PDB file of C-alpha atoms in Angstrom:
ATOM      1  CA  MET B   1      49.387 116.574 121.759  1.00 56.00           C
ATOM      2  CA  SER B   2      52.747 117.213 120.259  1.00 63.00           C
ATOM      3  CA  THR B   3      53.518 120.374 118.394  1.00 82.00           C
ATOM      4  CA  ASP B   4      55.361 120.272 114.991  1.00 87.00           C
ATOM      5  CA  THR B   5      58.590 121.420 116.593  1.00 89.00           C
ATOM      6  CA  GLU B   6      58.422 118.611 119.177  1.00 90.00           C
ATOM      7  CA  VAL B   7      57.768 116.046 116.475  1.00 92.00           C
ATOM      8  CA  SER B   8      60.689 117.274 114.357  1.00 92.00           C
ATOM      9  CA  SER B   9      63.097 117.334 117.323  1.00 92.00           C
ATOM     10  CA  GLN B  10      61.970 113.781 118.236  1.00 92.00           C
ATOM     11  CA  ALA B  11      62.552 112.689 114.607  1.00 93.00           C
ATOM     12  CA  GLN B  12      66.001 114.225 114.712  1.00 93.00           C
ATOM     13  CA  ALA B  13      66.847 112.469 117.978  1.00 93.00           C
ATOM     14  CA  LEU B  14      65.698 109.135 116.440  1.00 93.00           C
ATOM     15  CA  GLU B  15      67.778 109.678 113.299  1.00 92.00           C
ATOM     16  CA  GLU B  16      70.863 110.290 115.459  1.00 89.00           C
ATOM     17  CA  ARG B  17      70.204 107.070 117.389  1.00 89.00           C
ATOM     18  CA  ILE B  18      69.795 105.089 114.217  1.00 87.00           C
ATOM     19  CA  ALA B  19      73.046 106.583 112.766  1.00 84.00           C
ATOM     20  CA  LYS B  20      74.856 105.532 115.968  1.00 79.00           C
ATOM     21  CA  LEU B  21      73.399 101.986 115.775  1.00 76.00           C
ATOM     22  CA  GLU B  22      74.334 101.638 112.115  1.00 75.00           C
ATOM     23  CA  GLU B  23      77.915 102.832 112.726  1.00 76.00           C
ATOM     24  CA  LYS B  24      80.295  99.906 112.244  1.00 79.00           C
ATOM     25  CA  ASN B  25      83.850 100.070 113.662  1.00 83.00           C
ATOM     26  CA  GLY B  26      84.844  96.503 112.512  1.00 87.00           C
ATOM     27  CA  ASN B  27      86.565  95.885 115.792  1.00 94.00           C
ATOM     28  CA  LEU B  28      87.043  92.287 116.820  1.00 96.00           C
ATOM     29  CA  THR B  29      86.919  90.503 120.186  1.00 97.00           C
ATOM     30  CA  MET B  30      87.744  86.860 120.682  1.00 98.00           C
ATOM     31  CA  ALA B  31      87.403  84.414 123.582  1.00 98.00           C
ATOM     32  CA  LEU B  32      90.172  81.845 123.203  1.00 98.00           C
ATOM     33  CA  LEU B  33      89.330  78.903 125.459  1.00 98.00           C
ATOM     34  CA  SER B  34      91.098  76.271 123.409  1.00 97.00           C
ATOM     35  CA  GLY B  35      94.728  75.282 123.878  1.00 96.00           C
ATOM     36  CA  ASP B  36      94.797  73.328 120.617  1.00 97.00           C
ATOM     37  CA  PHE B  37      97.469  74.287 118.126  1.00 96.00           C
ATOM     38  CA  ASP B  38      95.080  74.444 115.131  1.00 96.00           C
ATOM     39  CA  LYS B  39      92.457  76.538 116.899  1.00 97.00           C
ATOM     40  CA  ALA B  40      95.086  78.935 118.289  1.00 98.00           C
ATOM     41  CA  MET B  41      96.461  79.242 114.691  1.00 97.00           C
ATOM     42  CA  GLY B  42      92.975  80.161 113.485  1.00 97.00           C
ATOM     43  CA  ALA B  43      92.536  82.724 116.297  1.00 98.00           C
ATOM     44  CA  PHE B  44      95.809  84.453 115.611  1.00 98.00           C
ATOM     45  CA  ILE B  45      95.482  84.451 111.808  1.00 97.00           C
ATOM     46  CA  ILE B  46      92.025  86.116 112.089  1.00 97.00           C
ATOM     47  CA  ALA B  47      93.411  88.512 114.660  1.00 98.00           C
ATOM     48  CA  ASN B  48      96.331  89.531 112.436  1.00 97.00           C
ATOM     49  CA  GLY B  49      94.012  89.938 109.476  1.00 96.00           C
ATOM     50  CA  ALA B  50      91.782  92.354 111.393  1.00 96.00           C
ATOM     51  CA  LEU B  51      94.824  94.242 112.662  1.00 97.00           C
ATOM     52  CA  ALA B  52      96.158  94.520 109.123  1.00 96.00           C
ATOM     53  CA  MET B  53      92.802  96.126 108.195  1.00 95.00           C
ATOM     54  CA  GLY B  54      93.405  98.717 110.866  1.00 94.00           C
ATOM     55  CA  LYS B  55      90.845  97.329 113.397  1.00 95.00           C
ATOM     56  CA  GLU B  56      91.167  96.992 117.130  1.00 96.00           C
ATOM     57  CA  VAL B  57      91.446  93.417 118.344  1.00 97.00           C
ATOM     58  CA  SER B  58      91.106  92.052 121.857  1.00 97.00           C
ATOM     59  CA  ILE B  59      91.614  88.399 122.817  1.00 98.00           C
ATOM     60  CA  PHE B  60      90.334  87.146 126.144  1.00 98.00           C
ATOM     61  CA  VAL B  61      92.397  84.019 126.889  1.00 98.00           C
ATOM     62  CA  THR B  62      90.858  81.594 129.313  1.00 97.00           C
ATOM     63  CA  PHE B  63      91.308  78.024 130.582  1.00 97.00           C
ATOM     64  CA  TRP B  64      93.307  75.824 128.163  1.00 97.00           C
ATOM     65  CA  GLY B  65      93.866  78.912 126.051  1.00 97.00           C
ATOM     66  CA  LEU B  66      96.404  80.051 128.659  1.00 97.00           C
ATOM     67  CA  ASP B  67      98.757  77.320 127.414  1.00 97.00           C
ATOM     68  CA  VAL B  68      99.028  79.301 124.136  1.00 97.00           C
ATOM     69  CA  ILE B  69     100.458  82.375 125.889  1.00 97.00           C
ATOM     70  CA  LYS B  70     102.693  80.680 128.450  1.00 97.00           C
ATOM     71  CA  LYS B  71     106.388  81.328 128.336  1.00 95.00           C
ATOM     72  CA  PRO B  72     108.332  78.242 127.126  1.00 94.00           C
ATOM     73  CA  SER B  73     109.697  77.658 130.666  1.00 91.00           C
ATOM     74  CA  PHE B  74     109.184  79.124 134.113  1.00 92.00           C
ATOM     75  CA  SER B  75     109.741  78.056 137.686  1.00 91.00           C
ATOM     76  CA  THR B  76     106.768  76.588 139.608  1.00 89.00           C
ATOM     77  CA  ALA B  77     108.342  77.344 142.947  1.00 89.00           C
ATOM     78  CA  GLY B  78     105.986  78.388 145.751  1.00 89.00           C
ATOM     79  CA  ARG B  79     102.906  76.701 144.252  1.00 92.00           C
ATOM     80  CA  GLY B  80     100.757  74.017 145.782  1.00 92.00           C
ATOM     81  CA  PHE B  81     101.077  70.281 144.917  1.00 93.00           C
ATOM     82  CA  LEU B  82      97.969  70.173 142.662  1.00 94.00           C
ATOM     83  CA  GLU B  83      98.972  73.441 140.906  1.00 93.00           C
ATOM     84  CA  LYS B  84     102.426  72.103 140.268  1.00 93.00           C
ATOM     85  CA  MET B  85     100.945  68.900 138.868  1.00 92.00           C
ATOM     86  CA  VAL B  86      98.647  70.751 136.463  1.00 91.00           C
ATOM     87  CA  LEU B  87     101.467  73.096 135.389  1.00 92.00           C
ATOM     88  CA  TRP B  88     103.768  70.110 134.815  1.00 92.00           C
ATOM     89  CA  MET B  89     101.133  68.277 132.709  1.00 91.00           C
ATOM     90  CA  ARG B  90     100.132  71.176 130.484  1.00 93.00           C
ATOM     91  CA  PRO B  91     102.137  72.392 127.502  1.00 93.00           C
ATOM     92  CA  LYS B  92     104.021  75.617 127.793  1.00 94.00           C
ATOM     93  CA  GLY B  93     103.757  78.013 124.859  1.00 94.00           C
ATOM     94  CA  PRO B  94     102.956  77.806 121.126  1.00 93.00           C
ATOM     95  CA  GLY B  95     105.756  75.334 120.365  1.00 91.00           C
ATOM     96  CA  LYS B  96     104.336  72.633 122.659  1.00 93.00           C
ATOM     97  CA  LEU B  97     100.611  72.642 121.863  1.00 94.00           C
ATOM     98  CA  PRO B  98      98.728  69.527 120.756  1.00 94.00           C
ATOM     99  CA  THR B  99      96.529  69.438 117.639  1.00 94.00           C
ATOM    100  CA  SER B 100      92.799  68.807 118.108  1.00 94.00           C
ATOM    101  CA  LYS B 101      92.882  66.092 115.422  1.00 93.00           C
ATOM    102  CA  MET B 102      95.762  63.755 114.460  1.00 93.00           C
ATOM    103  CA  ASN B 103      97.838  64.591 117.507  1.00 91.00           C
ATOM    104  CA  PHE B 104      99.324  61.081 117.722  1.00 92.00           C
ATOM    105  CA  ALA B 105     100.856  61.663 121.118  1.00 90.00           C
ATOM    106  CA  GLY B 106     102.672  64.862 119.971  1.00 90.00           C
ATOM    107  CA  ILE B 107     103.883  63.665 116.556  1.00 93.00           C
ATOM    108  CA  GLY B 108     101.008  65.466 114.761  1.00 92.00           C
ATOM    109  CA  PRO B 109     102.069  69.013 115.681  1.00 93.00           C
ATOM    110  CA  LYS B 110     105.652  68.245 114.600  1.00 92.00           C
ATOM    111  CA  LEU B 111     104.319  66.989 111.245  1.00 93.00           C
ATOM    112  CA  PHE B 112     102.174  70.090 110.785  1.00 93.00           C
ATOM    113  CA  ASN B 113     105.010  72.405 111.699  1.00 91.00           C
ATOM    114  CA  PHE B 114     107.213  70.662 109.140  1.00 93.00           C
ATOM    115  CA  MET B 115     104.496  70.960 106.479  1.00 93.00           C
ATOM    116  CA  MET B 116     103.931  74.640 107.402  1.00 93.00           C
ATOM    117  CA  LYS B 117     107.656  75.383 106.946  1.00 92.00           C
ATOM    118  CA  GLN B 118     107.625  73.623 103.580  1.00 92.00           C
ATOM    119  CA  LYS B 119     104.718  75.735 102.476  1.00 91.00           C
ATOM    120  CA  ASN B 120     106.031  78.925 104.052  1.00 91.00           C
ATOM    121  CA  VAL B 121     103.129  79.291 106.478  1.00 93.00           C
ATOM    122  CA  GLU B 122     104.065  81.575 109.351  1.00 94.00           C
ATOM    123  CA  GLY B 123     104.471  79.787 112.696  1.00 95.00           C
ATOM    124  CA  LEU B 124     102.170  80.351 115.699  1.00 96.00           C
ATOM    125  CA  GLY B 125     104.844  82.004 117.824  1.00 96.00           C
ATOM    126  CA  SER B 126     105.645  84.523 115.188  1.00 96.00           C
ATOM    127  CA  LEU B 127     101.909  85.233 114.521  1.00 97.00           C
ATOM    128  CA  ILE B 128     101.561  86.017 118.257  1.00 97.00           C
ATOM    129  CA  THR B 129     104.544  88.334 118.205  1.00 97.00           C
ATOM    130  CA  MET B 130     103.296  90.070 115.042  1.00 97.00           C
ATOM    131  CA  SER B 131      99.865  90.585 116.480  1.00 97.00           C
ATOM    132  CA  GLN B 132     101.463  92.227 119.556  1.00 97.00           C
ATOM    133  CA  GLU B 133     103.535  94.499 117.342  1.00 96.00           C
ATOM    134  CA  PHE B 134     100.295  95.519 115.633  1.00 96.00           C
ATOM    135  CA  GLY B 135      98.769  96.361 119.021  1.00 96.00           C
ATOM    136  CA  VAL B 136      96.566  93.431 119.905  1.00 97.00           C
ATOM    137  CA  LYS B 137      95.106  93.537 123.452  1.00 97.00           C
ATOM    138  CA  ILE B 138      95.499  90.163 125.133  1.00 98.00           C
ATOM    139  CA  ILE B 139      93.547  89.774 128.363  1.00 97.00           C
ATOM    140  CA  ALA B 140      94.355  86.644 130.457  1.00 97.00           C
ATOM    141  CA  CYS B 141      91.495  85.292 132.612  1.00 96.00           C
ATOM    142  CA  GLN B 142      92.244  85.956 136.269  1.00 95.00           C
ATOM    143  CA  MET B 143      90.029  83.148 137.547  1.00 95.00           C
ATOM    144  CA  SER B 144      91.579  80.430 135.337  1.00 96.00           C
ATOM    145  CA  MET B 145      95.053  81.688 136.318  1.00 95.00           C
ATOM    146  CA  ASP B 146      94.190  81.462 139.995  1.00 94.00           C
ATOM    147  CA  LEU B 147      92.616  78.052 139.548  1.00 94.00           C
ATOM    148  CA  MET B 148      95.674  76.521 137.859  1.00 93.00           C
ATOM    149  CA  GLY B 149      98.273  78.487 139.827  1.00 93.00           C
ATOM    150  CA  ILE B 150      99.452  80.486 136.841  1.00 95.00           C
ATOM    151  CA  LYS B 151     101.104  83.825 137.587  1.00 95.00           C
ATOM    152  CA  LYS B 152     101.304  86.853 135.307  1.00 95.00           C
ATOM    153  CA  GLU B 153     105.090  86.332 135.065  1.00 95.00           C
ATOM    154  CA  ASP B 154     104.485  82.841 133.565  1.00 96.00           C
ATOM    155  CA  LEU B 155     102.768  84.423 130.572  1.00 97.00           C
ATOM    156  CA  ILE B 156     104.351  86.266 127.627  1.00 97.00           C
ATOM    157  CA  ASP B 157     105.059  90.009 128.168  1.00 96.00           C
ATOM    158  CA  GLY B 158     102.460  92.594 127.289  1.00 96.00           C
ATOM    159  CA  VAL B 159      99.485  90.563 128.495  1.00 97.00           C
ATOM    160  CA  GLU B 160      96.814  92.151 130.723  1.00 96.00           C
ATOM    161  CA  VAL B 161      94.891  90.298 133.372  1.00 96.00           C
ATOM    162  CA  GLY B 162      91.158  90.679 133.638  1.00 95.00           C
ATOM    163  CA  GLY B 163      87.795  89.043 134.257  1.00 94.00           C
ATOM    164  CA  VAL B 164      84.565  88.371 132.422  1.00 94.00           C
ATOM    165  CA  ALA B 165      83.505  92.040 132.639  1.00 94.00           C
ATOM    166  CA  ALA B 166      86.681  93.064 130.880  1.00 94.00           C
ATOM    167  CA  PHE B 167      85.937  90.612 128.093  1.00 95.00           C
ATOM    168  CA  LEU B 168      82.264  91.703 127.798  1.00 94.00           C
ATOM    169  CA  SER B 169      83.212  95.387 127.781  1.00 93.00           C
ATOM    170  CA  GLU B 170      85.525  94.698 124.832  1.00 94.00           C
ATOM    171  CA  SER B 171      82.850  92.624 123.119  1.00 95.00           C
ATOM    172  CA  TYR B 172      80.181  95.352 123.502  1.00 93.00           C
ATOM    173  CA  LYS B 173      82.532  97.785 121.783  1.00 92.00           C
ATOM    174  CA  SER B 174      83.122  95.426 118.890  1.00 94.00           C
ATOM    175  CA  ASN B 175      80.983  94.431 115.902  1.00 91.00           C
ATOM    176  CA  THR B 176      82.291  90.869 115.925  1.00 94.00           C
ATOM    177  CA  THR B 177      82.919  88.470 118.801  1.00 97.00           C
ATOM    178  CA  LEU B 178      84.241  84.976 118.209  1.00 97.00           C
ATOM    179  CA  PHE B 179      84.533  82.035 120.681  1.00 97.00           C
ATOM    180  CA  ILE B 180      87.339  79.683 119.906  1.00 97.00           C
TER     181      ILE B 180
ATOM    182  CA  MET G   1     107.112 105.424  90.125  1.00 78.00           C
ATOM    183  CA  ALA G   2     105.386 102.576  91.971  1.00 89.00           C
ATOM    184  CA  THR G   3     107.241 100.805  94.738  1.00 93.00           C
ATOM    185  CA  ASN G   4     107.441  97.082  94.091  1.00 95.00           C
ATOM    186  CA  LEU G   5     106.642  94.696  96.905  1.00 96.00           C
ATOM    187  CA  ASP G   6     107.537  91.037  96.208  1.00 97.00           C
ATOM    188  CA  PHE G   7     105.518  88.701  98.415  1.00 96.00           C
ATOM    189  CA  LYS G   8     106.060  85.542  96.324  1.00 95.00           C
ATOM    190  CA  GLY G   9     106.143  82.356  98.414  1.00 93.00           C
ATOM    191  CA  LEU G  10     104.282  83.873 101.392  1.00 94.00           C
ATOM    192  CA  ALA G  11     101.055  82.206 102.597  1.00 93.00           C
ATOM    193  CA  CYS G  12      97.981  83.798 104.225  1.00 92.00           C
ATOM    194  CA  PRO G  13      97.912  86.049 106.207  1.00 94.00           C
ATOM    195  CA  MET G  14     101.445  87.302 105.466  1.00 95.00           C
ATOM    196  CA  PRO G  15     100.774  89.150 102.129  1.00 96.00           C
ATOM    197  CA  ILE G  16      98.195  91.454 103.718  1.00 96.00           C
ATOM    198  CA  MET G  17     100.236  91.780 106.933  1.00 96.00           C
ATOM    199  CA  LYS G  18     103.265  92.908 104.944  1.00 96.00           C
ATOM    200  CA  THR G  19     101.098  95.187 102.810  1.00 97.00           C
ATOM    201  CA  ALA G  20      99.724  96.796 106.031  1.00 96.00           C
ATOM    202  CA  MET G  21     103.296  97.199 107.383  1.00 95.00           C
ATOM    203  CA  ALA G  22     104.481  98.896 104.145  1.00 96.00           C
ATOM    204  CA  PHE G  23     101.416 101.188 104.031  1.00 96.00           C
ATOM    205  CA  LYS G  24     102.040 102.241 107.707  1.00 93.00           C
ATOM    206  CA  LYS G  25     105.388 103.743 106.693  1.00 93.00           C
ATOM    207  CA  ALA G  26     104.202 105.207 103.308  1.00 95.00           C
ATOM    208  CA  ALA G  27     102.968 108.743 102.542  1.00 95.00           C
ATOM    209  CA  SER G  28      99.650 109.612 101.060  1.00 96.00           C
ATOM    210  CA  GLY G  29      99.676 109.283  97.290  1.00 95.00           C
ATOM    211  CA  ASP G  30     102.494 106.617  97.195  1.00 96.00           C
ATOM    212  CA  VAL G  31     101.762 103.879  94.724  1.00 97.00           C
ATOM    213  CA  PHE G  32     102.578 100.212  95.350  1.00 97.00           C
ATOM    214  CA  GLU G  33     102.760  97.266  93.004  1.00 97.00           C
ATOM    215  CA  ILE G  34     102.317  94.105  95.009  1.00 97.00           C
ATOM    216  CA  VAL G  35     103.206  90.698  93.574  1.00 97.00           C
ATOM    217  CA  SER G  36     101.928  87.483  95.169  1.00 96.00           C
ATOM    218  CA  ASP G  37     101.598  83.843  94.112  1.00 95.00           C
ATOM    219  CA  ASP G  38      99.144  83.049  96.913  1.00 93.00           C
ATOM    220  CA  PRO G  39      95.885  81.971  95.109  1.00 91.00           C
ATOM    221  CA  GLY G  40      93.844  83.693  97.862  1.00 93.00           C
ATOM    222  CA  PHE G  41      95.628  87.025  97.346  1.00 95.00           C
ATOM    223  CA  GLU G  42      93.091  88.483  94.893  1.00 95.00           C
ATOM    224  CA  PRO G  43      89.979  88.324  97.195  1.00 95.00           C
ATOM    225  CA  ASP G  44      92.196  89.135 100.217  1.00 95.00           C
ATOM    226  CA  ILE G  45      93.781  92.314  98.802  1.00 96.00           C
ATOM    227  CA  THR G  46      90.399  93.400  97.355  1.00 96.00           C
ATOM    228  CA  ALA G  47      88.829  93.094 100.803  1.00 95.00           C
ATOM    229  CA  TRP G  48      91.811  94.758 102.466  1.00 96.00           C
ATOM    230  CA  CYS G  49      91.550  97.803 100.105  1.00 96.00           C
ATOM    231  CA  SER G  50      87.811  98.175 100.506  1.00 94.00           C
ATOM    232  CA  GLU G  51      88.090  97.904 104.309  1.00 92.00           C
ATOM    233  CA  THR G  52      91.033 100.273 104.678  1.00 94.00           C
ATOM    234  CA  GLY G  53      89.891 102.750 101.976  1.00 94.00           C
ATOM    235  CA  ASN G  54      93.138 102.577 100.005  1.00 96.00           C
ATOM    236  CA  PRO G  55      92.140 102.607  96.352  1.00 96.00           C
ATOM    237  CA  LEU G  56      92.885  99.482  94.337  1.00 96.00           C
ATOM    238  CA  ASN G  57      93.865 100.715  90.918  1.00 96.00           C
ATOM    239  CA  GLY G  58      93.846  97.285  89.301  1.00 95.00           C
ATOM    240  CA  ILE G  59      94.746  93.596  89.486  1.00 96.00           C
ATOM    241  CA  THR G  60      96.631  91.867  86.690  1.00 96.00           C
ATOM    242  CA  LYS G  61      97.622  88.190  86.337  1.00 95.00           C
ATOM    243  CA  ASP G  62     100.774  86.765  84.895  1.00 94.00           C
ATOM    244  CA  GLY G  63     100.791  82.971  85.036  1.00 94.00           C
ATOM    245  CA  ASN G  64     100.365  82.130  88.713  1.00 94.00           C
ATOM    246  CA  LEU G  65     101.310  85.645  89.809  1.00 96.00           C
ATOM    247  CA  ILE G  66      98.738  88.163  90.905  1.00 96.00           C
ATOM    248  CA  ILE G  67      99.827  91.818  90.755  1.00 97.00           C
ATOM    249  CA  ALA G  68      97.812  94.461  92.590  1.00 97.00           C
ATOM    250  CA  THR G  69      98.401  98.204  92.209  1.00 97.00           C
ATOM    251  CA  ILE G  70      97.294 100.280  95.156  1.00 97.00           C
ATOM    252  CA  THR G  71      97.625 103.976  96.018  1.00 97.00           C
ATOM    253  CA  LYS G  72      97.969 104.942  99.667  1.00 96.00           C
ATOM    254  CA  LYS G  73      94.996 107.142 100.579  1.00 93.00           C
TER     255      LYS G  73
END
């Protein structure tokens, strides 16, 4: 049997828990698996929008997504034969990415970049730089990096390295998580 | 006096990015008149204001131009 004071303190505790559950921070977490130019554009436009709204944004970059945050050139010295082959075959950085549709062996992205310039749409490289100036947290997937022989120095500056738990921890703290 | 920000010719997401940059440097109570010819600017700036809590004083249209007046909270 509960007394009135016990009931009211339980009600208060419940109200506090509901208030905490209903609290929205608007923070955004993304998993960027794709290395396609158009999908990376989408990811960084959404990221910049959320940053402009004053929200915290984390992007977990894994597998082909790593192509997006590679430096335009780096030495592959000291890496195994298969690693070297993969690094040689994959594009390096936002200027070299293929499009998911109409790639036409690399002509597609050039066409889109030309049309973007005509229509004054910000380029992917500059969207990435801007998101970093606004304080985006980019976490590169350790396992994918190890698998393909990618080192932290091969990636743009300001990138952290982490695993699935780092991504999930960011995701649990956000109201929105997108997989791209 | 409202500060005029001319974002004509800029495509999404640049108008709200540049707005956010200008508001970062501004003081509370500063008024901005933002001009854009991006057709998506009206819903975008309305959402930006409601999300950031900076009051949107009004939106006017002049041909293809959209002019938003916002006070920094």
